[in-house]
CSV table of C-alpha atoms (C1' of nucleotides) in Angstrom, one decimal:
chain,number,residue,atom,x,y,z
A,517,MET,CA,-41.3,-3.2,-6.5
A,518,THR,CA,-40.1,-3.7,-9.0
A,519,LYS,CA,-37.0,-1.1,-9.6
A,520,GLN,CA,-36.1,-1.8,-5.6
A,521,THR,CA,-33.6,-4.7,-6.7
A,522,LYS,CA,-32.2,-2.6,-8.9
A,523,ASP,CA,-32.6,0.5,-7.2
A,524,LYS,CA,-30.8,-0.9,-4.3
A,525,ILE,CA,-27.7,-2.9,-6.0
A,526,LEU,CA,-26.8,0.7,-7.9
A,527,GLU,CA,-27.3,3.0,-4.5
A,528,THR,CA,-25.1,0.3,-2.8
A,529,ALA,CA,-23.1,0.2,-5.8
A,530,THR,CA,-22.4,4.4,-5.7
A,531,ARG,CA,-20.8,4.1,-2.0
A,532,LEU,CA,-18.9,1.4,-2.6
A,533,PHE,CA,-17.3,3.2,-5.7
A,534,TYR,CA,-16.9,6.1,-4.0
A,535,PHE,CA,-15.4,5.1,-0.8
A,536,GLN,CA,-13.3,2.6,-2.4
A,537,GLY,CA,-12.8,3.0,-5.6
A,538,PHE,CA,-14.0,0.9,-8.1
A,539,HIS,CA,-11.3,-1.9,-8.4
A,540,GLY,CA,-10.9,-2.3,-4.9
A,541,THR,CA,-15.0,-3.1,-4.6
A,542,GLY,CA,-15.3,-6.9,-5.8
A,543,LEU,CA,-19.2,-7.6,-7.1
A,544,ASN,CA,-19.9,-9.9,-4.3
A,545,GLN,CA,-19.9,-7.6,-1.8
A,546,ILE,CA,-21.5,-5.0,-3.8
A,547,LEU,CA,-24.6,-8.2,-4.2
A,548,LYS,CA,-23.4,-8.7,0.2
A,549,GLU,CA,-24.2,-5.3,1.1
A,550,SER,CA,-26.9,-4.6,-0.4
A,551,GLY,CA,-29.1,-7.9,0.5
A,552,CYS,CA,-29.8,-9.0,-4.2
A,553,PRO,CA,-27.8,-12.5,-5.4
A,554,LYS,CA,-25.5,-12.2,-8.5
A,555,GLY,CA,-29.2,-12.7,-10.8
A,556,SER,CA,-30.9,-9.9,-10.9
A,557,LEU,CA,-27.0,-8.3,-10.9
A,558,TYR,CA,-26.6,-9.1,-14.4
A,559,HIS,CA,-29.8,-9.4,-15.8
A,560,TYR,CA,-30.6,-5.3,-14.7
A,561,PHE,CA,-26.9,-4.2,-16.1
A,562,PRO,CA,-26.3,-6.4,-19.1
A,563,ASN,CA,-22.7,-4.6,-19.1
A,564,GLY,CA,-21.7,-5.5,-16.2
A,565,LYS,CA,-18.9,-4.1,-13.4
A,566,GLU,CA,-18.6,-1.5,-16.4
A,567,GLN,CA,-22.5,-0.7,-16.2
A,568,LEU,CA,-22.6,-0.6,-12.2
A,569,ALA,CA,-19.9,2.3,-12.3
A,570,GLU,CA,-21.5,4.7,-15.6
A,571,GLU,CA,-24.1,4.2,-13.9
A,572,ALA,CA,-23.1,5.0,-10.6
A,573,ILE,CA,-21.4,8.1,-11.7
A,574,GLU,CA,-25.0,9.2,-13.9
A,575,LEU,CA,-26.7,8.7,-10.5
A,576,SER,CA,-23.7,11.3,-8.0
A,577,LYS,CA,-24.1,13.1,-10.9
A,578,LEU,CA,-28.1,14.6,-10.4
A,579,ARG,CA,-28.0,14.2,-7.4
A,580,ILE,CA,-25.1,15.9,-6.1
A,581,GLY,CA,-26.6,18.5,-9.3
A,582,ALA,CA,-29.4,18.8,-7.3
A,583,VAL,CA,-27.6,19.6,-4.1
A,584,ILE,CA,-25.2,21.7,-5.9
A,585,GLN,CA,-28.7,23.0,-6.6
A,586,HIS,CA,-30.4,24.0,-4.1
A,587,TYR,CA,-27.9,25.4,-1.6
A,588,MET,CA,-27.5,28.3,-4.9
A,589,THR,CA,-31.4,28.7,-5.1
A,590,SER,CA,-31.5,28.8,-1.4
A,591,TYR,CA,-29.2,31.8,-1.3
A,592,PRO,CA,-29.2,35.2,-3.3
A,593,ASN,CA,-25.2,36.0,-2.4
A,594,VAL,CA,-23.2,33.5,-4.6
A,595,GLU,CA,-20.6,34.1,-1.1
A,596,ASP,CA,-23.7,32.3,1.4
A,597,ALA,CA,-24.8,29.6,-1.3
A,598,LEU,CA,-21.1,28.5,-1.6
A,599,ASN,CA,-20.6,28.2,2.4
A,600,ALA,CA,-23.7,26.3,3.1
A,601,HIS,CA,-22.6,23.8,0.6
A,602,LEU,CA,-19.2,23.5,2.5
A,603,LEU,CA,-20.2,23.2,5.3
A,604,ALA,CA,-22.8,21.1,4.5
A,605,MET,CA,-19.9,18.6,3.8
A,606,ALA,CA,-17.2,19.7,6.5
A,607,LYS,CA,-20.1,18.9,8.9
A,608,LEU,CA,-20.2,15.2,7.6
A,609,PHE,CA,-16.8,14.9,8.7
A,610,ASP,CA,-17.4,15.2,12.3
A,611,MET,CA,-17.5,11.8,13.6
A,612,GLU,CA,-19.3,11.0,16.1
A,613,ASN,CA,-22.2,10.5,14.1
A,614,GLY,CA,-21.9,7.4,11.6
A,615,VAL,CA,-23.2,10.2,9.3
A,616,MET,CA,-20.5,10.2,6.9
A,617,GLU,CA,-20.8,6.7,4.9
A,618,TYR,CA,-23.3,9.6,3.7
A,619,SER,CA,-20.8,11.8,1.7
A,620,TYR,CA,-21.5,10.4,-1.2
A,621,THR,CA,-24.3,11.4,-1.7
A,622,LEU,CA,-22.4,15.0,-1.4
A,623,MET,CA,-19.7,14.9,-2.6
A,624,PRO,CA,-17.2,14.8,-5.7
A,625,PHE,CA,-16.4,11.5,-6.5
A,626,GLY,CA,-12.3,12.3,-7.0
A,627,LEU,CA,-11.2,8.3,-6.8
A,628,LEU,CA,-13.5,7.2,-9.2
A,629,ALA,CA,-13.2,9.8,-11.6
A,630,ALA,CA,-8.9,9.5,-11.4
A,631,GLU,CA,-9.7,5.3,-11.7
A,632,SER,CA,-11.3,5.9,-14.8
A,633,ALA,CA,-8.6,8.3,-15.9
A,634,PHE,CA,-6.6,6.1,-17.9
A,635,THR,CA,-7.8,3.2,-17.5
A,636,SER,CA,-11.7,3.4,-19.2
A,637,GLU,CA,-12.4,5.4,-21.9
A,638,ARG,CA,-16.1,5.6,-21.6
A,639,LEU,CA,-16.0,6.1,-17.7
A,640,ARG,CA,-13.2,8.6,-17.9
A,641,LYS,CA,-15.5,10.1,-20.3
A,642,ALA,CA,-18.6,9.8,-17.8
A,643,CYS,CA,-16.8,12.2,-15.2
A,644,GLU,CA,-15.2,14.4,-17.0
A,645,ASN,CA,-18.9,15.2,-18.5
A,646,THR,CA,-19.5,15.2,-14.3
A,647,TYR,CA,-17.5,18.0,-13.6
A,648,LYS,CA,-18.3,20.4,-15.9
A,649,TYR,CA,-21.9,20.0,-15.4
A,650,TRP,CA,-21.7,21.2,-11.5
A,651,GLU,CA,-19.1,23.5,-12.8
A,652,SER,CA,-21.9,25.1,-15.7
A,653,MET,CA,-24.4,25.6,-12.0
A,654,TYR,CA,-21.2,27.8,-10.2
A,655,TYR,CA,-20.8,29.3,-13.8
A,656,THR,CA,-25.6,30.7,-14.1
A,657,LYS,CA,-25.1,31.5,-9.9
A,658,LEU,CA,-21.6,34.3,-10.2
A,659,VAL,CA,-23.2,35.6,-13.4
A,660,SER,CA,-27.1,36.3,-12.1
A,661,ASN,CA,-24.6,38.2,-9.6
A,662,GLY,CA,-23.4,40.2,-11.8
A,663,TYR,CA,-19.9,39.2,-12.5
A,664,ARG,CA,-18.1,39.4,-16.5
A,665,ASP,CA,-18.5,35.9,-18.1
A,666,ASP,CA,-15.0,35.6,-18.7
A,667,VAL,CA,-14.5,36.0,-14.8
A,668,ALA,CA,-17.5,33.3,-13.8
A,669,VAL,CA,-15.6,30.3,-16.2
A,670,THR,CA,-11.7,31.4,-14.4
A,671,ILE,CA,-14.1,31.1,-11.4
A,672,SER,CA,-16.4,28.4,-12.1
A,673,LYS,CA,-13.8,26.7,-12.7
A,674,THR,CA,-11.1,26.9,-9.8
A,675,LEU,CA,-14.0,26.0,-7.3
A,676,SER,CA,-14.7,22.7,-9.4
A,677,ALA,CA,-10.4,22.1,-8.6
A,678,TRP,CA,-10.3,23.3,-5.8
A,679,ILE,CA,-13.6,21.8,-4.1
A,680,GLU,CA,-12.4,18.5,-5.4
A,681,GLY,CA,-8.9,18.2,-2.9
A,682,ALA,CA,-10.9,19.9,-0.5
A,683,VAL,CA,-13.1,17.0,0.3
A,684,THR,CA,-9.6,14.2,-1.1
A,685,LEU,CA,-7.8,16.0,1.4
A,686,SER,CA,-10.3,15.9,4.1
A,687,LEU,CA,-10.9,12.0,3.4
A,688,THR,CA,-7.5,11.6,3.4
A,689,GLN,CA,-7.0,13.8,6.8
A,690,HIS,CA,-10.5,12.3,8.2
A,691,SER,CA,-11.0,16.5,9.0
A,692,ASN,CA,-12.7,18.4,7.9
A,693,GLU,CA,-10.8,21.0,8.4
A,694,PRO,CA,-10.1,21.3,4.6
A,695,LEU,CA,-13.2,22.2,3.9
A,696,LEU,CA,-13.7,24.4,6.8
A,697,THR,CA,-10.2,25.9,5.6
A,698,MET,CA,-11.2,26.6,1.5
A,699,SER,CA,-14.8,28.6,3.5
A,700,ASN,CA,-12.2,30.4,4.9
A,701,VAL,CA,-10.9,31.9,2.5
A,702,LEU,CA,-13.1,32.0,-0.5
A,703,PRO,CA,-14.6,34.9,1.2
A,704,ALA,CA,-11.6,36.8,0.1
A,705,LEU,CA,-11.1,35.2,-3.4
A,706,LEU,CA,-14.8,36.3,-4.5
A,707,LYS,CA,-14.2,39.6,-3.1
A,708,GLN,CA,-11.1,40.3,-5.7
A,709,PHE,CA,-12.8,40.0,-8.8
A,710,LYS,CA,-16.6,41.4,-8.3
B,154,MET,CA,23.3,-4.0,-8.9
B,155,THR,CA,22.1,-4.4,-6.4
B,156,LYS,CA,20.0,-2.3,-5.4
B,157,GLN,CA,18.5,-2.1,-8.9
B,158,THR,CA,16.5,-4.7,-9.3
B,159,LYS,CA,14.7,-3.1,-5.7
B,160,ASP,CA,14.7,0.6,-7.6
B,161,LYS,CA,13.6,-0.7,-10.7
B,162,ILE,CA,10.8,-2.4,-9.6
B,163,LEU,CA,9.4,0.2,-6.6
B,164,GLU,CA,10.2,2.2,-9.3
B,165,THR,CA,7.5,0.7,-11.8
B,166,ALA,CA,4.3,0.0,-9.3
B,167,THR,CA,5.2,3.7,-7.8
B,168,ARG,CA,4.8,5.5,-11.2
B,169,LEU,CA,2.1,2.5,-11.8
B,170,PHE,CA,-0.1,3.1,-8.5
B,171,TYR,CA,-0.3,6.6,-9.8
B,172,PHE,CA,-1.6,6.0,-12.6
B,173,GLN,CA,-4.2,3.5,-12.0
B,174,GLY,CA,-4.6,2.7,-8.2
B,175,PHE,CA,-3.7,0.4,-5.9
B,176,HIS,CA,-6.1,-2.1,-6.3
B,177,GLY,CA,-5.9,-1.1,-10.3
B,178,THR,CA,-3.1,-2.3,-10.2
B,179,GLY,CA,-1.4,-6.2,-10.1
B,180,LEU,CA,2.1,-8.3,-9.2
B,181,ASN,CA,1.9,-9.6,-12.3
B,182,GLN,CA,1.7,-6.5,-13.9
B,183,ILE,CA,4.8,-4.3,-12.7
B,184,LEU,CA,7.0,-8.2,-12.4
B,185,LYS,CA,6.4,-8.1,-15.8
B,186,GLU,CA,7.0,-3.7,-16.9
B,187,SER,CA,9.5,-4.1,-14.6
B,188,GLY,CA,11.8,-7.1,-15.7
B,189,CYS,CA,12.3,-9.0,-12.7
B,190,PRO,CA,10.7,-12.2,-11.5
B,191,LYS,CA,8.4,-12.6,-8.5
B,192,GLY,CA,11.2,-14.2,-7.1
B,193,SER,CA,12.5,-10.9,-6.7
B,194,LEU,CA,9.4,-9.1,-5.0
B,195,TYR,CA,9.3,-10.4,-2.5
B,196,HIS,CA,13.2,-11.1,-1.5
B,197,TYR,CA,13.0,-6.7,-0.9
B,198,PHE,CA,9.5,-6.4,-0.4
B,199,PRO,CA,8.1,-9.1,2.1
B,200,ASN,CA,5.6,-8.1,3.0
B,201,GLY,CA,4.5,-7.2,-0.2
B,202,LYS,CA,2.3,-4.5,-2.0
B,203,GLU,CA,0.9,-3.0,0.7
B,204,GLN,CA,4.7,-2.6,2.5
B,205,LEU,CA,5.7,-1.6,-2.4
B,206,ALA,CA,2.8,0.5,-1.6
B,207,GLU,CA,3.7,2.0,1.2
B,208,GLU,CA,7.9,2.5,0.0
B,209,ALA,CA,6.3,4.4,-3.7
B,210,ILE,CA,4.0,6.9,-1.4
B,211,GLU,CA,7.7,8.0,0.8
B,212,LEU,CA,9.3,7.2,-3.0
B,213,SER,CA,7.1,10.2,-4.5
B,214,LYS,CA,7.2,12.7,-0.6
B,215,LEU,CA,11.0,12.9,-1.5
B,216,ARG,CA,11.1,12.7,-4.8
B,217,ILE,CA,7.8,15.9,-5.4
B,218,GLY,CA,9.7,17.5,-1.8
B,219,ALA,CA,12.6,17.8,-3.5
B,220,VAL,CA,11.0,19.1,-7.2
B,221,ILE,CA,8.9,21.8,-4.6
B,222,GLN,CA,11.6,22.4,-2.6
B,223,HIS,CA,13.3,23.7,-6.1
B,224,TYR,CA,11.2,25.5,-7.1
B,225,MET,CA,10.9,27.4,-4.1
B,226,THR,CA,14.2,28.2,-3.9
B,227,SER,CA,14.7,29.6,-8.0
B,228,TYR,CA,13.1,32.3,-7.0
B,229,PRO,CA,13.0,35.0,-3.8
B,230,ASN,CA,8.9,35.4,-4.5
B,231,VAL,CA,7.2,32.9,-3.2
B,232,GLU,CA,3.9,34.2,-6.5
B,233,ASP,CA,6.5,32.9,-9.1
B,234,ALA,CA,7.7,29.7,-8.0
B,235,LEU,CA,4.2,28.2,-7.6
B,236,ASN,CA,4.1,29.7,-11.1
B,237,ALA,CA,6.3,28.0,-11.9
B,238,HIS,CA,5.9,25.1,-10.5
B,239,LEU,CA,2.0,25.1,-11.9
B,240,LEU,CA,3.1,25.4,-15.2
B,241,ALA,CA,5.9,23.0,-15.1
B,242,MET,CA,2.9,20.8,-13.6
B,243,ALA,CA,1.0,21.8,-17.1
B,244,LYS,CA,3.0,21.4,-19.8
B,245,LEU,CA,3.4,18.3,-18.9
B,246,PHE,CA,-0.6,17.4,-20.2
B,247,ASP,CA,0.8,18.6,-23.7
B,248,MET,CA,0.6,15.6,-25.7
B,249,GLU,CA,2.2,15.0,-29.1
B,250,ASN,CA,4.8,14.0,-26.5
B,251,GLY,CA,4.5,11.5,-24.3
B,252,VAL,CA,6.3,13.0,-21.0
B,253,MET,CA,3.4,12.8,-19.5
B,254,GLU,CA,4.3,9.2,-18.2
B,255,TYR,CA,5.9,11.0,-15.9
B,256,SER,CA,4.2,13.5,-14.6
B,257,TYR,CA,3.6,10.8,-11.0
B,258,THR,CA,7.1,13.0,-10.7
B,259,LEU,CA,5.9,16.2,-10.1
B,260,MET,CA,2.1,16.1,-8.7
B,261,PRO,CA,0.9,15.0,-5.8
B,262,PHE,CA,-1.1,10.8,-5.9
B,263,GLY,CA,-4.7,12.3,-4.9
B,264,LEU,CA,-5.8,8.3,-6.2
B,265,LEU,CA,-3.7,6.7,-3.7
B,266,ALA,CA,-4.7,8.7,-1.2
B,267,ALA,CA,-8.2,8.4,-2.0
B,268,GLU,CA,-8.2,4.6,-2.7
B,269,SER,CA,-6.7,4.6,1.1
B,270,ALA,CA,-8.1,6.7,3.2
B,271,PHE,CA,-10.7,4.1,4.5
B,272,THR,CA,-8.7,0.3,2.9
B,273,SER,CA,-5.5,1.2,4.6
B,274,GLU,CA,-5.0,2.7,7.6
B,275,ARG,CA,-0.8,2.5,6.8
B,276,LEU,CA,-1.3,3.7,4.2
B,277,ARG,CA,-3.7,6.9,4.7
B,278,LYS,CA,-1.3,7.6,7.2
B,279,ALA,CA,0.9,7.6,5.1
B,280,CYS,CA,-0.4,10.2,3.0
B,281,GLU,CA,-1.1,12.5,4.8
B,282,ASN,CA,1.5,12.5,6.7
B,283,THR,CA,3.0,13.1,3.1
B,284,TYR,CA,0.9,16.2,1.9
B,285,LYS,CA,2.0,17.9,6.1
B,286,TYR,CA,5.5,17.5,4.3
B,287,TRP,CA,4.1,19.4,0.7
B,288,GLU,CA,2.7,22.2,2.4
B,289,SER,CA,5.3,22.9,5.5
B,290,MET,CA,7.0,23.9,2.6
B,291,TYR,CA,4.6,25.9,1.4
B,292,TYR,CA,4.6,27.3,4.2
B,293,THR,CA,8.3,28.0,5.3
B,294,LYS,CA,8.2,29.7,2.1
B,295,LEU,CA,5.1,32.3,2.9
B,296,VAL,CA,6.6,33.1,5.9
B,297,SER,CA,10.0,33.5,4.0
B,298,ASN,CA,8.4,35.6,1.9
B,299,GLY,CA,6.9,38.0,5.1
B,300,TYR,CA,3.0,36.6,5.3
B,301,ARG,CA,1.7,36.8,9.0
B,302,ASP,CA,2.1,33.2,10.9
B,303,ASP,CA,-1.3,32.2,10.6
B,304,VAL,CA,-2.2,33.2,7.0
B,305,ALA,CA,0.3,31.8,6.0
B,306,VAL,CA,-0.6,29.1,7.3
B,307,THR,CA,-4.4,29.3,5.7
B,308,ILE,CA,-2.2,30.0,2.4
B,309,SER,CA,-0.7,26.3,2.7
B,310,LYS,CA,-3.5,24.5,3.2
B,311,THR,CA,-4.9,26.1,0.5
B,312,LEU,CA,-2.4,26.4,-1.8
B,313,SER,CA,-2.4,21.9,-0.9
B,314,ALA,CA,-5.8,21.6,-1.7
B,315,TRP,CA,-6.8,23.5,-4.3
B,316,ILE,CA,-3.6,22.4,-6.8
B,317,GLU,CA,-4.5,18.9,-5.9
B,318,GLY,CA,-8.2,19.0,-6.8
B,319,ALA,CA,-6.4,20.7,-10.1
B,320,VAL,CA,-3.9,18.1,-10.7
B,321,THR,CA,-6.6,15.4,-10.5
B,322,LEU,CA,-9.5,17.1,-13.0
B,323,SER,CA,-6.5,17.3,-15.3
B,324,LEU,CA,-5.9,14.0,-15.1
B,325,THR,CA,-10.1,13.1,-15.8
B,326,GLN,CA,-10.7,15.3,-18.8
B,327,HIS,CA,-6.7,15.5,-19.6
B,328,SER,CA,-5.9,19.2,-20.2
B,329,ASN,CA,-3.5,21.6,-18.6
B,330,GLU,CA,-6.5,23.9,-18.4
B,331,PRO,CA,-7.4,23.2,-14.5
B,332,LEU,CA,-4.4,23.8,-13.6
B,333,LEU,CA,-3.1,26.8,-15.6
B,334,THR,CA,-6.5,28.6,-14.2
B,335,MET,CA,-5.8,28.0,-11.1
B,336,SER,CA,-1.4,30.4,-12.8
B,337,ASN,CA,-3.7,32.5,-13.6
B,338,VAL,CA,-6.3,33.2,-10.7
B,339,LEU,CA,-3.3,32.7,-7.6
B,340,PRO,CA,-2.0,35.7,-7.6
B,341,ALA,CA,-5.6,37.0,-7.0
B,342,LEU,CA,-5.5,34.8,-4.3
B,343,LEU,CA,-2.3,35.7,-3.0
B,344,LYS,CA,-2.3,39.4,-3.7
B,345,GLN,CA,-5.4,39.5,-1.0
B,346,PHE,CA,-3.6,38.5,1.6
B,347,LYS,CA,0.0,40.2,1.3
C,834,DC,C1',-63.7,-16.6,-10.6
C,835,DG,C1',-59.7,-19.7,-11.2
C,836,DA,C1',-56.3,-20.9,-14.6
C,837,DC,C1',-53.4,-21.0,-17.4
C,838,DG,C1',-49.4,-19.3,-20.5
C,839,DC,C1',-46.4,-16.2,-20.9
C,840,DA,C1',-42.7,-12.9,-19.0
C,841,DT,C1',-39.5,-10.5,-15.9
C,842,DC,C1',-36.4,-11.5,-12.6
C,843,DT,C1',-35.1,-14.5,-8.2
C,844,DA,C1',-31.5,-17.6,-6.4
C,845,DG,C1',-27.3,-19.8,-6.3
C,846,DA,C1',-24.3,-22.7,-9.3
C,847,DC,C1',-20.5,-22.8,-11.9
C,848,DC,C1',-16.4,-21.3,-15.0
C,849,DG,C1',-11.6,-19.9,-16.2
C,850,DA,C1',-8.7,-16.8,-15.2
C,851,DT,C1',-6.1,-13.8,-12.5
C,852,DT,C1',-4.8,-11.5,-7.8
C,853,DG,C1',-1.1,-11.8,-4.6
C,854,DA,C1',1.7,-14.9,-1.7
C,855,DT,C1',4.6,-18.8,-0.6
C,856,DA,C1',8.3,-22.4,-1.1
C,857,DT,C1',12.1,-24.8,-3.0
C,858,DA,C1',15.3,-25.3,-5.8
C,859,DA,C1',19.4,-23.5,-9.0
C,860,DA,C1',22.0,-19.4,-9.9
C,861,DT,C1',25.0,-15.7,-9.1
C,862,DG,C1',28.5,-13.6,-6.5
C,863,DT,C1',31.8,-13.0,-3.0
D,444,DA,C1',32.2,-22.4,0.6
D,445,DC,C1',28.3,-19.6,1.3
D,446,DA,C1',25.0,-15.2,1.6
D,447,DT,C1',22.3,-13.0,-1.9
D,448,DT,C1',19.3,-12.8,-5.1
D,449,DT,C1',16.4,-15.3,-9.0
D,450,DA,C1',13.8,-17.8,-10.9
D,451,DT,C1',9.7,-20.7,-11.6
D,452,DA,C1',5.8,-23.5,-10.0
D,453,DT,C1',2.3,-23.4,-6.9
D,454,DC,C1',-1.1,-22.3,-3.4
D,455,DA,C1',-5.9,-21.4,-2.0
D,456,DA,C1',-9.4,-17.6,-2.8
D,457,DT,C1',-11.4,-14.5,-5.6
D,458,DC,C1',-12.3,-11.8,-9.6
D,459,DG,C1',-15.6,-10.7,-13.2
D,460,DG,C1',-18.3,-13.0,-15.9
D,461,DT,C1',-22.1,-17.3,-17.3
D,462,DC,C1',-25.6,-20.0,-17.6
D,463,DT,C1',-30.3,-22.4,-16.5
D,464,DA,C1',-33.4,-24.0,-13.3
D,465,DG,C1',-37.5,-21.9,-10.3
D,466,DA,C1',-40.2,-18.2,-8.5
D,467,DT,C1',-43.0,-14.4,-9.1
D,468,DG,C1',-46.4,-10.9,-11.2
D,469,DC,C1',-49.8,-11.1,-13.4
D,470,DG,C1',-53.1,-9.8,-18.4
D,471,DT,C1',-55.5,-13.3,-20.7
D,472,DC,C1',-59.1,-16.1,-21.5
D,473,DG,C1',-62.0,-20.5,-20.2
DNA sequence: CGACGCATCTAGACCGATTGATATAAATGT
DNA sequence: ACATTTATATCAATCGGTCTAGATGCGTCG
């Protein structure tokens, strides 16, 4: 059970950073919700809160990256793949079921990114790198669907920004409408460049 | 000088909330940078930090709303109007000149919105309301350009999310590239619906 | 097998600094 | 003179971070 405690702390921190932000989340809350003592936190994360955030970003990068990859490989058509991913994200906002608390495992972390932009160059770079990473997955899929290289670059950048904004607005409105709108409009955009 | 102090506090708070977020900005920093004493803060904002954030949101709503309105009325064509606004935002990211610090007077406040989403229902509602307000300006302009009503609704929602995401990514990357990409891609999208 | 020894991990008390907020007296302006 | 505004001193609470004593796990050796 060596890593269980570290994982629990990191998982809790990742979730809380996602919903409340870096400065809005105290170490005490992370420890209380994870049920771990403070000694363990500084044992596994000797560089403290900043390291915790760094690893949270890396975890999200890989985990959400795997989700994107999953959708991109499950559908031959980019449009279908993106649509499936968008609908999966949108589904998390259908209240009634308390499933939205897991949304941080599927969607980009605009809050953390925006907070870091002028606060911590380390974290900012980590976020920038993460978005590039996700973007490259869209790019690859677009190219494999026959899009011209420069067009694939442009569209993948567009997708990255658009999704980020749709998620932020969905969180703000407590509604999946912005994500659904994107899923409705996207085909028209793709068609234009095909 | 009655309102001068209040204005100075509010202006400073608006700027700091924009770049550092609500929880990342302390009252002491606001007071230090505005040069006002703490007594004045609680005199003009008896409800403290939350009220400060509320008024900061309202100020941004109106100020950025006026900017959007300016561009929408300066160009008969929506596409030209949006393009001009996007380029104006992008210009702020051309470093060398330290002009970016004024970007909070031109662009949406995704950080504040994301922070509020699960932290303060009052602030969340204020942000939601603000985005709707800006969205309605796009809508009106689209309709006046002959777009069908339901199409105008969809496109204005799209613009709202897309811009928000492009700004967030531009801040994260310390580069105007996401905004420029949007300005390049937008015409294709509009054409599709015309 | 049992006992020891050492490294890992846990537990929480504790630290100074800072947080948002309050109270009140002095200053200011009309 | 009197209301408005300013200037601080101060508050309890919480912040991120440190420290150390003890618990636990586990390979080694008697």
